[in-house]
């Protein structure tokens, strides 16, 4: 036990930084930015200053294991002690996935949680770092809170920190620092126990044990490694080696832990059997840096995140946790409308929210929705208040165990029943901020002139910048993305990413609905070719960015 009761805690004087405005999901910057004098301390103190109930509270603390995780945790522990926090629940080795933190906040009725992660952004000394605060419902802090933290960070003149030596992050147990208790717990146990309450583990075990079923999960050297080994291999009996790239490394193996067709190439190659072994696994999945994203694949088959949400919704009755039906479904505005068609058939409400998981929080708390998802490889439910990568994988495994069909057959049958929403996202990464702003200002200024114009036999029906009125607390969020909607339901959406750390990233989302089953076999880019052309033209992407093609296509 460490004792520090003799130490007098004096506030430390500091200079405010002017760039601590949280983006779509917390504050994300280069590691080197976070390593500047008092940078992390200023932001943490700004969070603490916005929490009136901080003194005497319990906080959950952990991160995705990336470079600077351990050092930051020691700093935050010392600051929490000096700010009067009563208890910190910390993941062993400083490790917690984002969904695990969300669950623990709820389980322990904590005031909130601090998650150290820049999600799917690369890690390491020259990579990114990030910090976000989740509130007592387990979800990301709403904009009102993050705006207040930003305002605080601009004014901050001092912070509180205890001059305390490091605590052993790797050894389970309870420690005391000054008046504060720190409980170091197993990072995986509680999360794995929660999953066992939601799914039919016996049926999944039987599926995995069957001779003709093989799965591959790519942890991308990030946080889901220990979670996936425990759940898929140790509990559900997948053979050793089913989880690949399972070590959680501080630089994520030098990769970009974003589960998509580009960055999860290793998994994609296995699932498409590029080495021609003749034995592609039946089911493949990957997760991201902090474990909240997921990509789903079958053998020789990729499931878009929008389709994945729709298929899970349509089959949710096969999963024990959702067998009594869904209350409603939420999706972010740029996500394809496939899930809306399922909601319509189930006669339940569907909600369209701005990008950002925080917008689902009120709908989940108010019991208006059970499932929600985003095109950005996020899917989740009311079991926690974050998107949850491994939960999505278990949904699919449970559905496969019940339906005893291949991933591809299930998706194709879904299209046959509901129609297919061809969907793609084109990202133009790291473009000069000024060019991105000019493109957007001009696009926005032209919106009024676009209504009624015809492109490739489609008439523009709506041209606006999406605003969202939260039906629960009536808060309004404006400027959430430019929407061009055509009379046949096709859509082109433009947004600037809120999670990048270099320049600006323009995201263009393109969707076209095709009911006719005879047209469900087209290549996605070909099916959307004319809309892609229109999208480039309407925003004059080449003119403003000098980019002739996107950096990433998903
Ligand atoms: C975060 C948010 C998601 C959002 C995504 C993409 O994900 O939690 O809700 O969809 O960013 O945001 P943007 O398009 O602004 O880059 P994550 O996994 O990075 O935390």
XYZ file of C-alpha atoms and ligand atoms in Angstrom:
574
model
C 0.000 0.000 0.000
C 1.343 3.434 -0.906
C 0.714 6.320 1.460
C 0.937 9.975 0.722
C -0.981 11.614 3.510
C 1.854 13.915 4.566
C 2.169 15.588 1.175
C 0.665 19.057 0.840
C -0.875 19.577 -2.564
C -0.256 23.002 -4.063
C -1.831 24.071 -7.362
C 0.602 24.265 -10.277
C 0.552 27.414 -12.410
C 0.021 26.790 -16.117
C -0.447 28.561 -19.454
C -3.579 27.877 -21.469
C -3.370 26.312 -24.947
C -5.813 27.464 -27.608
C -6.172 24.196 -29.542
C -7.897 21.874 -27.080
C -11.275 21.765 -28.800
C -12.591 18.188 -28.763
C -13.622 16.789 -32.174
C -16.114 14.070 -33.103
C -14.798 11.930 -30.275
C -12.602 13.660 -27.715
C -9.301 15.498 -28.123
C -6.960 13.878 -30.667
C -3.500 15.218 -31.453
C -0.033 14.025 -32.284
C 1.776 12.429 -29.334
C 4.292 15.259 -29.512
C 1.528 17.811 -29.008
C 0.333 15.944 -25.913
C 3.913 15.812 -24.626
C 4.185 19.596 -24.529
C 4.551 21.086 -21.090
C 1.305 20.692 -19.101
C -0.750 19.959 -22.253
C -2.374 16.793 -20.905
C -2.632 18.283 -17.422
C -4.487 21.363 -18.727
C -7.046 19.266 -20.563
C -7.608 16.852 -17.669
C -8.017 19.732 -15.228
C -10.458 21.370 -17.653
C -12.536 18.165 -17.615
C -12.384 18.025 -13.826
C -13.409 21.685 -13.562
C -16.571 20.856 -15.522
C -17.614 18.089 -13.117
C -19.383 19.619 -10.094
C -19.713 16.177 -8.453
C -16.064 15.212 -8.850
C -15.116 15.274 -5.160
C -15.904 11.905 -3.613
C -16.667 10.288 -6.984
C -15.569 7.078 -8.709
C -13.952 7.230 -12.153
C -13.025 4.447 -14.594
C -9.628 4.891 -16.258
C -7.867 3.070 -19.072
C -6.713 3.308 -22.649
C -6.016 1.363 -25.790
C -2.376 0.755 -24.859
C -0.884 3.117 -27.402
C 2.358 5.001 -26.847
C 2.057 7.520 -23.969
C -0.805 5.553 -22.367
C 1.107 4.513 -19.263
C 2.709 7.912 -18.617
C -0.659 9.653 -19.035
C -2.343 7.274 -16.635
C 0.186 8.027 -13.911
C -0.381 11.770 -14.409
C -4.171 11.413 -14.373
C -4.108 9.288 -11.207
C -2.071 11.951 -9.427
C -4.415 14.673 -10.657
C -7.519 12.726 -9.666
C -6.147 12.259 -6.148
C -5.360 15.973 -5.865
C -8.831 16.891 -7.134
C -10.643 14.849 -4.490
C -11.710 11.774 -6.478
C -12.557 8.941 -4.076
C -11.828 5.932 -6.264
C -10.279 5.067 -9.598
C -11.003 1.714 -11.246
C -8.084 1.069 -13.572
C -7.537 -1.613 -16.205
C -4.499 -3.819 -15.638
C -1.512 -2.392 -17.489
C -3.624 0.729 -18.123
C -5.656 -1.218 -20.709
C -9.384 -0.949 -21.302
C -11.275 -1.018 -24.570
C -13.756 1.808 -25.050
C -16.777 -0.542 -24.764
C -15.317 -2.040 -21.568
C -15.083 1.427 -20.000
C -18.652 2.197 -21.011
C -19.817 -1.018 -19.337
C -17.808 -0.422 -16.142
C -19.121 3.128 -15.750
C -22.647 1.721 -15.812
C -21.876 -1.293 -13.660
C -20.213 0.745 -10.898
C -22.523 3.760 -11.272
C -19.357 5.823 -11.679
C -19.380 9.547 -12.348
C -17.684 8.811 -15.657
C -14.613 7.449 -17.321
C -11.461 8.744 -18.956
C -10.446 6.833 -22.084
C -6.999 7.362 -23.544
C -7.254 6.629 -27.226
C -7.102 8.146 -30.665
C -9.208 5.220 -31.844
C -8.202 4.031 -35.317
C -5.462 6.640 -35.795
C -1.900 5.278 -35.956
C 0.092 5.119 -32.712
C 3.732 5.282 -31.627
C 6.078 8.136 -30.830
C 5.205 9.934 -34.081
C 1.590 8.807 -34.091
C -1.536 10.124 -32.427
C -2.803 10.208 -28.880
C -6.206 11.130 -27.560
C -8.356 11.553 -24.501
C -12.096 11.497 -24.082
C -14.480 11.674 -21.189
C -17.546 9.481 -20.942
C -20.391 10.536 -18.689
C -22.352 8.560 -16.093
C -24.593 6.817 -18.651
C -21.400 5.291 -20.089
C -21.548 7.304 -23.299
C -19.333 9.975 -24.827
C -19.852 13.389 -23.260
C -22.399 15.466 -25.196
C -21.420 18.627 -27.066
C -22.599 20.893 -24.256
C -20.013 19.266 -21.969
C -17.158 19.197 -24.490
C -17.831 22.855 -25.354
C -17.586 23.717 -21.650
C -14.305 21.786 -21.366
C -12.910 23.682 -24.345
C -13.967 27.025 -22.826
C -12.304 26.008 -19.569
C -9.094 25.013 -21.386
C -8.838 28.516 -22.881
C -8.958 30.130 -19.450
C -7.054 27.680 -17.313
C -4.322 29.141 -15.082
C -3.599 26.288 -12.672
C -4.090 22.586 -12.113
C -3.911 20.232 -9.147
C -1.568 17.292 -9.000
C -0.172 15.166 -6.227
C 3.628 14.769 -6.226
C 3.321 11.020 -6.000
C 5.437 8.159 -7.303
C 3.903 5.805 -9.871
C 1.619 2.996 -8.811
C 2.142 -0.523 -10.208
C -0.232 -0.614 -13.158
C 0.381 -4.279 -13.926
C -0.397 -5.869 -10.574
C -4.026 -6.538 -9.709
C -5.026 -5.169 -6.324
C -6.118 -2.136 -4.407
C -3.790 0.740 -3.658
C -4.293 3.938 -1.731
C -2.843 7.273 -2.718
C -3.517 9.940 -0.182
C -7.271 9.655 0.359
C -7.942 8.012 -3.013
C -8.361 4.290 -3.657
C -7.122 2.756 -6.906
C -8.380 -0.676 -7.833
C -6.421 -2.332 -10.637
C -8.743 -4.910 -12.208
C -8.538 -7.464 -15.001
C -9.247 -5.567 -18.220
C -11.388 -8.283 -19.807
C -13.427 -10.116 -17.099
C -16.402 -7.792 -16.699
C -16.769 -7.243 -20.428
C -16.616 -10.975 -21.184
C -19.235 -11.631 -18.487
C -21.534 -9.023 -20.033
C -21.222 -10.631 -23.482
C -22.175 -14.020 -22.010
C -25.465 -12.520 -20.795
C -26.399 -11.211 -24.263
C -25.620 -14.110 -26.593
C -26.209 -17.837 -26.801
C -22.629 -18.894 -26.100
C -23.537 -22.604 -26.245
C -24.876 -22.298 -29.788
C -21.856 -20.223 -30.862
C -19.543 -22.806 -29.272
C -21.278 -25.564 -31.239
C -20.907 -23.579 -34.468
C -17.219 -22.963 -33.830
C -16.665 -26.630 -32.935
C -18.252 -27.860 -36.149
C -15.836 -29.264 -38.739
C -16.858 -26.942 -41.498
C -16.515 -23.653 -39.621
C -13.400 -21.556 -39.261
C -13.102 -17.984 -38.058
C -10.394 -15.361 -38.185
C -10.340 -12.226 -36.052
C -7.753 -9.510 -36.714
C -6.967 -7.475 -33.595
C -4.567 -5.280 -35.592
C -2.043 -5.257 -32.694
C -4.439 -3.034 -30.764
C -6.636 -3.278 -27.687
C -9.013 -6.093 -28.711
C -6.203 -8.685 -28.711
C -6.647 -9.786 -25.074
C -10.440 -9.506 -25.292
C -10.671 -11.564 -28.488
C -8.287 -14.271 -27.269
C -10.318 -14.658 -24.079
C -13.752 -14.637 -25.718
C -13.194 -16.412 -29.052
C -10.395 -18.816 -28.205
C -10.619 -19.465 -24.450
C -14.383 -19.207 -23.848
C -15.917 -20.094 -27.211
C -13.277 -22.637 -28.204
C -11.933 -21.262 -31.498
C -8.642 -22.914 -32.309
C -5.449 -21.204 -31.161
C -4.325 -18.724 -33.789
C -7.877 -17.780 -34.827
C -7.123 -14.337 -33.426
C -4.326 -12.832 -35.469
C -2.102 -9.862 -34.615
C -3.295 -10.253 -31.037
C -0.485 -8.545 -29.108
C -1.481 -5.094 -27.949
C 1.598 -3.083 -28.955
C 2.290 0.590 -28.131
C 2.762 1.399 -31.828
C 0.049 -1.024 -33.021
C 2.752 -2.796 -35.002
C 3.336 0.340 -37.084
C -0.075 -0.123 -38.722
C -3.248 1.873 -38.976
C -5.786 -0.010 -36.849
C -8.820 1.002 -38.851
C -10.880 -2.051 -39.777
C -11.615 -1.413 -43.429
C -10.653 -2.967 -46.752
C -7.514 -0.842 -47.021
C -6.045 -0.937 -43.537
C -7.117 -4.464 -42.568
C -5.464 -5.853 -45.709
C -4.031 -8.833 -43.853
C -7.519 -10.046 -42.946
C -8.901 -9.167 -46.374
C -6.182 -11.256 -48.033
C -7.005 -14.217 -45.789
C -10.746 -13.921 -46.420
C -10.249 -13.624 -50.193
C -7.616 -16.361 -50.039
C -5.092 -14.469 -52.130
C -2.478 -17.127 -51.390
C -4.819 -19.717 -52.892
C -4.699 -22.101 -49.958
C -8.211 -23.199 -50.846
C -9.374 -22.628 -47.275
C -10.646 -19.125 -46.643
C -12.274 -18.988 -43.190
C -16.075 -18.852 -43.174
C -16.155 -15.754 -41.028
C -13.707 -12.892 -40.590
C -13.741 -9.720 -38.552
C -11.452 -6.949 -37.382
C -11.649 -4.218 -34.790
C -9.866 -0.910 -34.320
C -7.421 0.709 -31.884
C -9.835 0.998 -28.957
C -12.224 -1.834 -29.811
C -15.364 0.048 -30.713
C -15.299 -0.398 -34.501
C -15.799 -3.603 -36.480
C -15.557 -4.938 -39.993
C -17.442 -8.108 -40.932
C -16.475 -10.485 -43.749
C -17.494 -13.868 -45.064
C -15.353 -16.057 -47.295
C -14.730 -13.992 -50.444
C -17.284 -11.495 -49.197
C -17.289 -8.080 -47.508
C -20.253 -6.687 -45.569
C -20.566 -2.900 -45.538
C -21.140 -1.432 -42.067
C -24.512 -0.067 -43.199
C -25.603 -3.508 -44.404
C -24.248 -5.093 -41.240
C -26.486 -2.874 -39.112
C -29.497 -3.718 -41.272
C -28.813 -7.479 -41.208
C -28.284 -7.497 -37.431
C -31.544 -5.575 -37.005
C -33.486 -7.932 -39.274
C -32.129 -10.975 -37.402
C -32.018 -9.564 -33.886
C -34.868 -11.826 -32.754
C -32.411 -14.761 -33.084
C -30.167 -13.249 -30.377
C -31.265 -13.855 -26.759
C -30.794 -10.225 -25.663
C -33.111 -8.954 -28.414
C -35.550 -11.847 -28.756
C -38.443 -9.749 -27.464
C -38.036 -7.221 -30.266
C -36.409 -3.882 -30.923
C -37.734 -0.527 -29.736
C -36.266 1.374 -32.655
C -33.130 1.754 -34.745
C -30.768 4.729 -34.981
C -28.261 5.496 -37.709
C -26.054 8.456 -38.416
C -27.149 10.641 -41.326
C -24.414 9.554 -43.776
C -25.055 5.844 -43.039
C -27.039 4.113 -45.784
C -30.782 3.889 -45.416
C -30.771 0.071 -45.388
C -31.616 -0.076 -41.670
C -34.633 2.225 -42.190
C -36.172 -0.406 -44.467
C -35.865 -2.993 -41.704
C -37.385 -0.611 -39.171
C -40.270 0.037 -41.545
C -40.945 -3.672 -41.928
C -40.736 -4.227 -38.164
C -43.040 -1.236 -37.698
C -40.637 0.432 -35.269
C -39.262 3.973 -35.408
C -35.969 4.834 -37.062
C -33.872 7.872 -36.186
C -31.328 9.785 -38.261
C -28.679 11.491 -36.126
C -25.515 13.471 -36.883
C -22.199 11.617 -37.085
C -20.882 10.816 -33.609
C -21.913 8.124 -31.172
C -22.765 10.756 -28.568
C -25.976 11.516 -30.491
C -27.368 8.030 -29.806
C -27.034 8.441 -26.022
C -30.339 10.220 -25.405
C -32.257 7.893 -27.743
C -30.871 4.838 -25.920
C -31.434 6.309 -22.457
C -34.987 7.259 -23.403
C -35.561 3.700 -24.661
C -36.471 4.920 -28.148
C -33.907 2.692 -29.847
C -32.290 -0.674 -29.128
C -29.780 -0.851 -31.991
C -27.737 1.830 -33.689
C -24.896 2.107 -36.138
C -22.761 4.226 -38.381
C -21.133 3.837 -41.755
C -17.776 4.398 -40.040
C -17.682 0.756 -38.925
C -19.563 1.307 -35.681
C -22.483 -0.816 -34.463
C -23.964 -1.106 -31.004
C -26.994 -1.523 -28.795
C -28.494 -0.499 -25.499
C -26.199 -2.894 -23.569
C -23.707 -0.004 -23.206
C -23.444 3.543 -24.550
C -20.576 3.115 -27.013
C -20.268 1.294 -30.269
C -18.901 -2.147 -29.654
C -16.702 -4.083 -32.084
C -16.680 -7.497 -30.405
C -20.393 -7.282 -29.643
C -21.042 -6.857 -33.395
C -18.878 -9.893 -34.138
C -20.815 -11.925 -31.565
C -24.119 -10.759 -33.106
C -22.979 -12.190 -36.422
C -21.737 -15.426 -34.865
C -25.047 -15.863 -33.043
C -26.982 -15.238 -36.262
C -24.741 -17.660 -38.203
C -25.194 -20.284 -35.471
C -28.981 -19.976 -35.790
C -29.315 -19.661 -39.549
C -26.588 -22.123 -40.527
C -25.940 -20.252 -43.756
C -22.890 -18.434 -45.061
C -22.372 -14.710 -44.475
C -22.826 -14.077 -48.192
C -26.091 -16.044 -48.387
C -27.510 -14.154 -45.434
C -26.628 -10.773 -46.958
C -27.887 -11.721 -50.424
C -31.183 -12.936 -48.997
C -31.422 -9.668 -47.123
C -30.979 -7.696 -50.367
C -33.526 -9.898 -52.101
C -36.052 -9.103 -49.410
C -35.333 -5.416 -48.830
C -33.453 -4.259 -51.922
C -29.782 -3.290 -52.010
C -28.397 0.062 -50.921
C -25.178 0.392 -52.933
C -22.917 2.490 -50.775
C -19.416 3.903 -50.776
C -17.387 6.515 -48.930
C -14.567 8.418 -50.615
C -12.065 10.080 -48.276
C -9.670 12.805 -49.344
C -7.203 12.846 -46.465
C -4.795 15.513 -45.342
C -5.898 18.270 -47.697
C -4.958 21.843 -46.745
C -7.488 23.175 -44.237
C -7.949 26.376 -46.219
C -8.783 24.459 -49.412
C -11.276 22.272 -47.554
C -12.950 25.301 -46.005
C -13.195 27.065 -49.374
C -14.719 23.982 -50.986
C -17.283 23.786 -48.244
C -18.140 27.476 -48.162
C -18.717 27.492 -51.916
C -20.728 24.275 -51.870
C -22.890 25.657 -49.127
C -23.375 28.987 -50.870
C -24.533 27.126 -53.983
C -27.055 24.911 -52.228
C -29.961 27.235 -52.985
C -29.285 26.986 -56.712
C -29.193 23.180 -56.806
C -32.793 22.318 -56.052
C -34.537 20.952 -59.127
C -31.377 20.536 -61.167
C -31.049 17.299 -63.089
C -27.924 15.121 -63.209
C -27.948 11.811 -65.103
C -31.738 11.734 -65.109
C -31.975 12.359 -61.384
C -33.523 15.539 -60.037
C -32.163 17.126 -56.868
C -34.929 17.053 -54.341
C -33.153 18.269 -51.197
C -29.929 20.300 -50.999
C -29.186 21.442 -47.461
C -26.861 21.283 -44.489
C -28.206 18.704 -42.052
C -29.575 19.946 -38.725
C -30.642 17.668 -35.920
C -33.169 18.403 -33.242
C -32.689 15.897 -30.434
C -36.216 14.624 -29.692
C -35.351 13.936 -26.052
C -33.721 17.141 -24.824
C -34.598 19.409 -27.770
C -30.968 20.408 -28.285
C -30.177 21.538 -31.802
C -27.020 20.603 -33.758
C -26.484 22.483 -37.005
C -24.047 22.117 -39.911
C -23.795 18.341 -39.642
C -23.062 17.684 -43.299
C -24.218 18.799 -46.736
C -26.923 16.558 -48.187
C -27.808 16.289 -51.849
C -30.820 14.009 -52.137
C -32.285 13.001 -55.506
C -35.833 12.111 -56.402
C -34.971 8.393 -56.694
C -33.659 8.373 -53.092
C -29.987 8.424 -54.127
C -27.833 10.596 -51.900
C -24.512 12.402 -51.935
C -23.293 13.660 -48.556
C -20.251 15.813 -47.841
C -18.620 16.214 -44.421
C -15.311 17.243 -42.992
C -13.989 14.631 -40.586
C -13.809 15.565 -36.920
C -11.233 12.945 -35.955
C -8.156 13.616 -38.087
C -4.987 15.233 -36.811
C -3.331 16.329 -40.065
C -4.865 18.882 -42.410
C -8.523 18.281 -43.249
C -10.237 15.109 -44.420
C -13.138 15.495 -46.820
C -15.583 12.601 -46.703
C -17.993 12.047 -49.567
C -20.708 9.447 -48.982
C -22.613 8.076 -51.966
C -25.678 5.852 -51.940
C -28.122 4.408 -54.453
C -31.021 2.078 -53.742
C -31.749 -0.778 -56.154
C -34.811 -2.917 -55.582
C -34.412 -5.210 -58.608
C -32.652 -8.440 -57.578
C -31.207 -8.779 -61.085
C -29.085 -5.714 -60.392
C -27.656 -6.790 -57.056
C -24.403 -8.200 -58.443
C -22.791 -5.012 -59.692
C -19.434 -3.828 -58.471
C -20.166 -1.046 -55.974
C -17.971 1.602 -57.605
C -19.485 0.796 -61.000
C -23.022 0.853 -59.640
C -22.356 4.320 -58.243
C -20.206 5.617 -61.083
C -22.460 8.414 -62.291
C -23.228 9.621 -58.755
C -19.497 9.656 -57.974
C -18.972 11.835 -61.025
C -21.756 14.177 -59.951
C -20.312 14.354 -56.439
C -16.916 15.432 -57.759
C -18.479 17.953 -60.068
C -20.883 19.565 -57.594
C -18.133 20.258 -55.063
C -15.404 20.913 -57.651
C -13.204 18.542 -55.664
C -10.359 18.524 -58.177
C -10.410 22.308 -58.476
C -10.163 22.905 -54.739
C -7.970 20.016 -53.654
C -5.971 19.150 -56.762
C -6.770 15.526 -55.924
C -7.843 13.388 -58.844
C -8.866 10.465 -56.695
C -9.680 9.728 -53.069
C -7.037 8.507 -50.611
C -9.290 5.817 -49.169
C -12.407 4.200 -50.589
C -14.603 2.112 -48.300
C -15.613 8.509 -34.007
C -17.007 8.618 -33.486
C -17.979 8.051 -34.480
C -17.794 8.706 -35.837
C -16.352 8.548 -36.267
C -16.013 9.223 -37.576
O -15.265 7.165 -34.097
O -17.129 7.926 -32.263
O -19.264 8.244 -33.992
O -18.630 8.139 -36.779
O -15.519 9.096 -35.281
O -15.931 10.577 -37.400
P -15.368 11.555 -38.503
O -16.092 11.217 -39.773
O -15.716 12.889 -37.958
O -13.888 11.301 -38.641
P -13.948 6.600 -33.429
O -13.997 5.131 -33.678
O -12.837 7.307 -34.150
O -14.041 6.991 -31.997
